[in-house]
Amino acid sequence: MNDNRIRELIIIGGGPAGYTAALYSARANLEPLVIEGFQWGGQLMITSDVENYPGFAEGIMGPQLMGEFRRQAERFGAEFLADDVTRVDFSERPFRVWVGDDEYLAESVIVATGATARQLNLESERALHGRGVTYCAVCDAAFYRDKEVVVVGGGDSAMEEAIFLTKFASKVTVLHRRDEFRASPIMVDRAHSNEKIEFVTPVVVEEALGAEDGKLTGVRIRNLETDEVSEIAADGLFVAIGHDPTTKLFVDQLDHDEAGYLVTQPGSTATNVEGVFAAGDVVDHVYRQAVTAAGMGSMAALDAERWLAAREGHAATALTAPRS
Ligand code: NAP
């Protein structure tokens, strides 16, 4: 199917950034099409209680929060397509976005495809996700008051999460596959000097234990030097081995950093392609919060709206003009 309509705005991605961009741009009468992904909702869909999204004093379930985001944008006329974008062409306007063989055209695009936490890729890890296995200490640390937890990883995130977890947990064991750390020395020193934190290296996690009970009870680890296998009892397994931005579709067309995160102009959500904006975790590898992603989504919608309004001949090419 070729949809000849040239839209003002297509938003790619259905997480906090994409839905907030949809809300703002729908309220600005841009009639956005949100191609939200087959698994719409983003990382919050695999999170249970969200206690740090402002406005919900009692907390809210992640999927419920995303449902509300979506409904709010829908109320103002945002259109949704729950499928995955398979190809884009940002080389000329109108920009072209494909979902399989279906082509969509737009004068502006907001990329809000997010990022995913790297997993250890263990079957037991998947089975216990949300039942002791987690990828976000800021989100979940408070559930582990006076409990013993393990953190996997040797980067700044792992150190930061281990230190943060000591505010709640009675003991934090950092498991890393090498004796050297990728994290900055100051972070490693800080973690080392915390008496609640213990380091075990060089080890890999072979199994998250407890799948048969439906709740994490510990981890089985293997020492890479000695091959010795042992178990550590734990109520929480915090996997902190990095994130991957969802940018495969864009890296040959949009500026990005070494890790693949899209680069926007300082103080703006504009990318290197005029009319293409980016927001949320696809850009931000530092804060990675639903609330910051939502904030950036609103910025992208405002940037797109202003850009569309300032563009010469904007009114003439509006909405239903066929593509030449
Ligand atoms: P990262 O720097 O890529 O570190 C990932 C860590 O996980 C590495 O130690 C890596 O081990 C380990 N790892 C990767 N895959 C693994 C696997 N399959 N099994 C076991 N271990 C695995 O990621 P990050 O810590 O999330 O940091 C990302 C960026 O954000 C960095 O630039 C970092 O400096 C920055 N950051 C900064 C702060 C801060 O300054 N406060 C806080 C957080 C993050 P190897 O080392 O052996 O590869």
Coordinates of C-alpha atoms and ligand atoms in Angstrom, one line a residue:
M1 CA 0.0 0.0 0.0
N2 CA 1.3 3.5 -0.8
D3 CA -0.4 6.2 1.2
N4 CA 0.1 9.3 -0.9
R5 CA -0.9 11.7 1.8
I6 CA 2.0 13.8 2.9
R7 CA 1.7 14.1 6.7
E8 CA 3.2 17.0 8.7
L9 CA 4.7 14.6 11.2
I10 CA 5.5 11.0 11.7
I11 CA 6.7 9.8 15.1
I12 CA 8.7 6.6 15.1
G13 CA 8.5 4.9 18.5
G14 CA 5.9 4.3 21.1
G15 CA 7.4 4.9 24.5
P16 CA 7.3 7.9 26.9
A17 CA 9.2 10.1 24.4
G18 CA 7.1 9.1 21.3
Y19 CA 3.7 9.3 23.1
T20 CA 4.5 12.7 24.7
A21 CA 5.6 14.0 21.3
A22 CA 2.3 12.7 19.9
L23 CA 0.3 14.4 22.6
Y24 CA 2.0 17.8 22.1
S25 CA 1.9 17.6 18.3
A26 CA -1.7 16.4 18.2
R27 CA -2.7 19.3 20.4
A28 CA -0.9 21.6 17.9
N29 CA -3.1 20.1 15.1
L30 CA -0.2 18.4 13.4
E31 CA -2.3 15.1 13.2
P32 CA 0.8 12.9 13.8
L33 CA 1.0 9.3 12.8
V34 CA 2.8 7.3 15.5
I35 CA 4.4 4.2 14.2
E36 CA 4.8 2.8 17.6
G37 CA 6.3 -0.6 17.1
F38 CA 4.7 -4.0 17.2
Q39 CA 5.7 -4.2 20.9
W40 CA 4.5 -0.7 21.7
G41 CA 5.0 1.0 25.1
G42 CA 8.8 0.7 25.4
Q43 CA 10.8 -0.4 28.4
L44 CA 8.0 0.4 30.9
M45 CA 5.9 -2.5 29.5
I46 CA 8.3 -4.9 31.2
T47 CA 8.4 -2.9 34.5
S48 CA 5.9 -3.6 37.3
D49 CA 5.5 -0.8 39.9
V50 CA 6.6 2.7 38.7
E51 CA 7.1 4.7 41.8
N52 CA 9.1 7.6 40.4
Y53 CA 6.8 9.0 37.7
P54 CA 5.5 12.3 39.1
G55 CA 1.8 12.6 39.6
F56 CA 1.2 9.1 40.8
A57 CA 1.7 9.3 44.6
E58 CA 0.8 5.6 45.1
G59 CA 2.8 4.4 42.1
I60 CA 1.4 3.0 38.9
M61 CA 2.1 -0.2 36.9
G62 CA 4.3 0.4 33.9
P63 CA 1.9 -0.9 31.2
Q64 CA -0.9 1.1 32.8
L65 CA 1.1 4.3 32.6
M66 CA 2.0 3.7 29.0
G67 CA -1.7 3.0 28.2
E68 CA -2.6 6.3 29.8
F69 CA 0.1 8.1 27.7
R70 CA -1.2 6.6 24.6
R71 CA -4.9 7.3 25.4
Q72 CA -4.1 10.9 26.1
A73 CA -2.4 11.4 22.7
E74 CA -5.3 9.6 21.0
R75 CA -7.8 11.9 22.6
F76 CA -6.3 14.8 20.6
G77 CA -6.2 13.0 17.3
A78 CA -2.9 11.2 17.2
E79 CA -3.1 8.1 14.9
F80 CA -1.3 4.9 15.8
L81 CA 0.2 2.1 13.9
A82 CA 1.3 -0.8 16.0
D83 CA 4.0 -2.1 13.7
D84 CA 7.7 -1.8 13.2
V85 CA 9.3 0.6 10.8
T86 CA 11.5 -1.4 8.4
R87 CA 13.2 1.3 6.4
V88 CA 13.5 5.1 6.2
D89 CA 14.8 7.5 3.6
F90 CA 15.7 11.0 5.0
S91 CA 17.7 12.1 2.0
E92 CA 14.9 14.4 0.7
R93 CA 11.6 15.7 1.7
P94 CA 9.0 14.5 2.1
F95 CA 10.7 11.9 4.2
R96 CA 9.8 8.3 3.4
V97 CA 9.1 5.7 6.1
W98 CA 8.3 2.1 5.3
V99 CA 6.5 -0.5 7.3
G100 CA 7.2 -3.6 5.1
D101 CA 5.9 -2.7 1.7
D102 CA 3.7 0.2 3.0
E103 CA 5.2 3.6 2.5
Y104 CA 4.4 6.7 4.5
L105 CA 5.4 10.3 3.7
A106 CA 6.0 13.2 6.1
E107 CA 7.5 16.7 6.1
S108 CA 9.0 16.0 9.5
V109 CA 9.9 13.0 11.6
I110 CA 10.6 12.5 15.3
V111 CA 12.7 9.4 16.1
A112 CA 11.9 8.1 19.6
T113 CA 12.8 4.4 19.3
G114 CA 14.5 4.2 22.7
A115 CA 17.1 1.7 23.9
T116 CA 17.1 -1.7 25.4
A117 CA 19.0 -2.9 28.4
R118 CA 21.5 -5.6 27.5
Q119 CA 20.6 -9.0 28.9
L120 CA 22.7 -11.9 30.0
N121 CA 20.7 -14.0 27.6
L122 CA 19.8 -16.7 30.1
E123 CA 16.5 -18.5 29.9
S124 CA 16.2 -18.3 33.7
E125 CA 16.9 -14.5 33.5
R126 CA 13.9 -14.1 31.2
A127 CA 11.7 -16.3 33.4
L128 CA 12.5 -14.2 36.5
H129 CA 12.4 -10.8 34.9
G130 CA 10.3 -8.6 37.3
R131 CA 10.5 -11.4 40.0
G132 CA 14.0 -10.5 41.2
V133 CA 15.8 -9.9 37.9
T134 CA 15.8 -6.2 37.0
Y135 CA 17.7 -3.8 34.8
C136 CA 17.2 -0.5 36.7
A137 CA 18.4 0.2 40.2
V138 CA 16.9 3.7 40.3
C139 CA 13.5 2.1 39.6
D140 CA 13.6 -1.0 41.7
A141 CA 16.2 -0.6 44.5
A142 CA 13.6 0.4 47.1
F143 CA 12.0 -3.0 46.8
Y144 CA 15.2 -4.6 48.2
R145 CA 15.3 -3.0 51.7
D146 CA 17.4 -5.2 54.0
K147 CA 17.8 -7.8 51.3
E148 CA 20.9 -9.2 49.7
V149 CA 21.4 -8.4 46.0
V150 CA 23.9 -9.0 43.3
V151 CA 24.9 -6.5 40.5
V152 CA 26.4 -7.8 37.2
G153 CA 28.8 -5.5 35.3
G154 CA 32.0 -3.6 35.5
G155 CA 31.1 -0.3 34.0
D156 CA 30.1 3.0 35.6
S157 CA 26.4 1.9 35.6
A158 CA 27.3 -1.2 37.7
M159 CA 29.3 0.9 40.2
E160 CA 26.7 3.6 40.4
E161 CA 23.9 1.0 40.8
A162 CA 25.9 -0.9 43.5
I163 CA 26.5 2.2 45.5
F164 CA 22.9 3.3 45.1
L165 CA 21.6 -0.1 46.2
T166 CA 23.6 0.1 49.5
K167 CA 21.0 2.7 50.6
F168 CA 18.5 -0.1 50.8
A169 CA 20.1 -3.6 50.6
S170 CA 21.9 -5.2 53.5
K171 CA 24.6 -6.5 51.1
V172 CA 25.6 -5.9 47.5
T173 CA 27.8 -8.3 45.6
V174 CA 29.3 -7.0 42.3
L175 CA 30.0 -9.8 39.8
H176 CA 32.2 -8.9 36.9
R177 CA 33.8 -11.1 34.2
R178 CA 37.2 -9.5 34.4
D179 CA 39.6 -8.3 37.2
E180 CA 39.9 -4.9 35.6
F181 CA 37.0 -2.5 35.4
R182 CA 35.7 -0.4 32.5
A183 CA 34.3 2.0 35.1
S184 CA 36.2 5.2 36.0
P185 CA 38.7 4.6 38.8
I186 CA 36.9 7.0 41.1
M187 CA 33.7 5.0 40.8
V188 CA 35.5 1.8 41.5
D189 CA 37.2 3.3 44.5
R190 CA 34.0 4.6 45.9
A191 CA 32.4 1.1 45.5
H192 CA 35.4 -0.6 47.0
S193 CA 35.4 1.6 50.1
N194 CA 31.7 0.9 50.7
E195 CA 31.6 -1.8 53.4
K196 CA 28.3 -3.2 52.1
I197 CA 29.8 -3.9 48.7
E198 CA 31.8 -7.1 47.9
F199 CA 33.4 -7.8 44.6
V200 CA 33.7 -11.2 43.0
T201 CA 35.8 -11.5 39.8
P202 CA 36.4 -12.8 37.2
V203 CA 33.0 -14.6 37.1
V204 CA 30.1 -15.0 34.8
V205 CA 26.5 -15.7 35.8
E206 CA 25.5 -19.1 34.5
E207 CA 22.0 -19.2 35.9
A208 CA 19.5 -17.1 37.8
L209 CA 18.1 -19.5 40.5
G210 CA 14.5 -19.8 41.6
A211 CA 12.7 -20.1 38.3
E212 CA 10.8 -23.1 39.6
D213 CA 9.5 -21.0 42.6
G214 CA 8.8 -18.0 40.4
K215 CA 11.0 -15.8 42.5
L216 CA 14.8 -15.2 42.4
T217 CA 16.7 -17.0 45.2
G218 CA 20.2 -16.5 44.0
V219 CA 22.7 -16.9 41.1
R220 CA 25.0 -19.7 40.0
I221 CA 28.4 -18.3 38.9
R222 CA 31.5 -19.7 37.3
N223 CA 35.0 -18.4 38.0
L224 CA 36.7 -17.9 34.6
E225 CA 40.2 -18.5 36.1
T226 CA 39.5 -21.6 38.1
D227 CA 36.3 -22.9 36.4
E228 CA 34.9 -23.3 39.9
V229 CA 31.1 -23.2 40.0
S230 CA 29.4 -21.7 43.1
E231 CA 26.1 -20.2 44.2
I232 CA 25.3 -16.9 45.8
A233 CA 22.0 -16.4 47.6
A234 CA 20.3 -13.2 46.6
D235 CA 16.8 -11.6 46.4
G236 CA 17.7 -9.3 43.6
L237 CA 19.8 -9.6 40.4
F238 CA 20.6 -6.2 38.9
V239 CA 21.9 -6.6 35.4
A240 CA 24.0 -3.5 34.6
I241 CA 25.9 -4.5 31.5
G242 CA 24.9 -1.5 29.3
H243 CA 22.2 -0.5 26.9
D244 CA 21.9 -0.6 23.1
P245 CA 20.0 2.3 21.4
T246 CA 17.5 1.2 18.7
T247 CA 19.1 3.0 15.9
K248 CA 20.0 0.3 13.3
L249 CA 17.5 1.9 10.8
F250 CA 19.1 5.4 11.1
V251 CA 22.8 5.1 11.6
D252 CA 23.6 5.5 7.9
Q253 CA 21.5 8.7 7.7
L254 CA 21.7 10.4 11.1
D255 CA 24.7 11.5 13.1
H256 CA 25.4 9.2 16.0
D257 CA 28.1 8.5 18.6
E258 CA 30.3 5.5 18.8
A259 CA 27.7 3.5 20.7
G260 CA 25.0 4.3 18.2
Y261 CA 23.1 6.9 20.2
L262 CA 21.7 9.7 17.9
V263 CA 23.4 13.1 18.3
T264 CA 21.2 16.2 18.5
Q265 CA 22.3 19.8 18.3
P266 CA 23.0 21.4 21.7
G267 CA 19.9 22.7 23.4
S268 CA 17.6 21.2 20.8
T269 CA 16.2 17.9 19.5
A270 CA 17.2 18.6 15.9
T271 CA 19.4 16.0 14.2
N272 CA 21.8 16.7 11.4
V273 CA 18.9 16.3 8.9
E274 CA 16.7 19.3 8.8
G275 CA 13.2 18.3 9.8
V276 CA 14.2 15.1 11.6
F277 CA 14.2 15.3 15.4
A278 CA 15.2 12.8 18.0
A279 CA 14.1 12.3 21.7
G280 CA 14.3 10.0 24.6
D281 CA 16.7 7.1 25.3
V282 CA 17.6 6.9 21.6
V283 CA 19.6 10.1 22.3
D284 CA 20.1 10.0 26.1
H285 CA 22.4 7.5 27.5
V286 CA 22.9 9.3 30.8
Y287 CA 19.5 9.8 32.5
R288 CA 17.3 7.1 30.8
Q289 CA 14.2 7.9 32.8
A290 CA 10.6 7.8 31.7
V291 CA 10.2 11.4 32.9
T292 CA 13.2 12.7 31.1
A293 CA 12.2 10.8 27.9
A294 CA 8.7 12.3 28.2
G295 CA 10.3 15.8 28.6
M296 CA 12.4 15.4 25.5
G297 CA 9.4 14.1 23.6
S298 CA 7.6 17.4 24.3
M299 CA 10.7 19.3 23.3
A300 CA 10.9 17.4 20.0
A301 CA 7.2 18.1 19.2
L302 CA 7.7 21.8 19.9
D303 CA 10.9 21.9 17.8
A304 CA 9.0 20.1 14.9
E305 CA 6.1 22.4 15.2
R306 CA 8.3 25.5 15.1
W307 CA 10.3 24.1 12.2
L308 CA 7.2 23.3 10.2
A309 CA 5.7 26.7 10.9
A310 CA 8.9 28.6 9.9
R311 CA 9.4 26.6 6.7
E312 CA 8.8 28.5 3.6
G313 CA 5.6 27.5 1.7
H314 CA 4.5 25.4 4.6
A315 CA 0.8 26.0 4.1
A316 CA 0.9 25.2 0.5
T317 CA 2.2 21.7 0.9
A318 CA 0.0 20.8 3.8
L319 CA -1.6 17.4 4.5
T320 CA -3.2 16.0 1.4
A321 CA -0.9 17.1 -1.4
P322 CA 0.0 14.1 -3.6
R323 CA 3.6 13.2 -4.0
S324 CA 5.1 14.1 -7.3
Ligands
NAP1 P1 29.6 0.0 29.7 O1 30.5 1.0 30.0 O2 29.5 -0.5 28.3 O3 29.9 -1.3 30.6 C1 29.3 -2.5 30.5 C2 29.9 -3.5 31.5 O4 29.2 -4.7 31.4 C3 31.4 -3.8 31.1 O5 32.1 -3.9 32.3 C4 31.3 -5.1 30.4 O6 32.4 -6.0 30.7 C5 30.0 -5.7 31.1 N1 29.4 -6.6 30.1 C6 28.9 -6.4 28.9 N2 28.3 -7.4 28.4 C7 28.3 -8.4 29.3 C8 27.9 -9.7 29.4 N3 27.2 -10.3 28.4 N4 28.1 -10.4 30.5 C9 28.8 -9.9 31.5 N5 29.2 -8.6 31.6 C10 29.0 -7.9 30.4 O7 28.0 0.4 30.1 P2 27.5 1.3 31.3 O8 28.2 0.9 32.6 O9 26.0 1.2 31.2 O10 28.0 2.7 30.9 C11 27.5 3.3 29.6 C12 28.1 4.7 29.5 O11 27.4 5.6 30.4 C13 29.6 4.8 29.8 O12 30.1 5.8 28.9 C14 29.6 5.3 31.2 O13 30.8 6.0 31.5 C15 28.4 6.2 31.3 N6 27.9 6.3 32.7 C16 28.4 7.2 33.5 C17 28.0 7.3 34.8 C18 28.6 8.4 35.6 O14 29.5 9.0 35.2 N7 28.0 8.6 36.8 C19 27.1 6.4 35.3 C20 26.6 5.4 34.4 C21 27.0 5.4 33.1 P3 33.8 -5.7 30.0 O15 34.3 -4.5 30.7 O16 34.5 -7.0 30.2 O17 33.5 -5.5 28.5

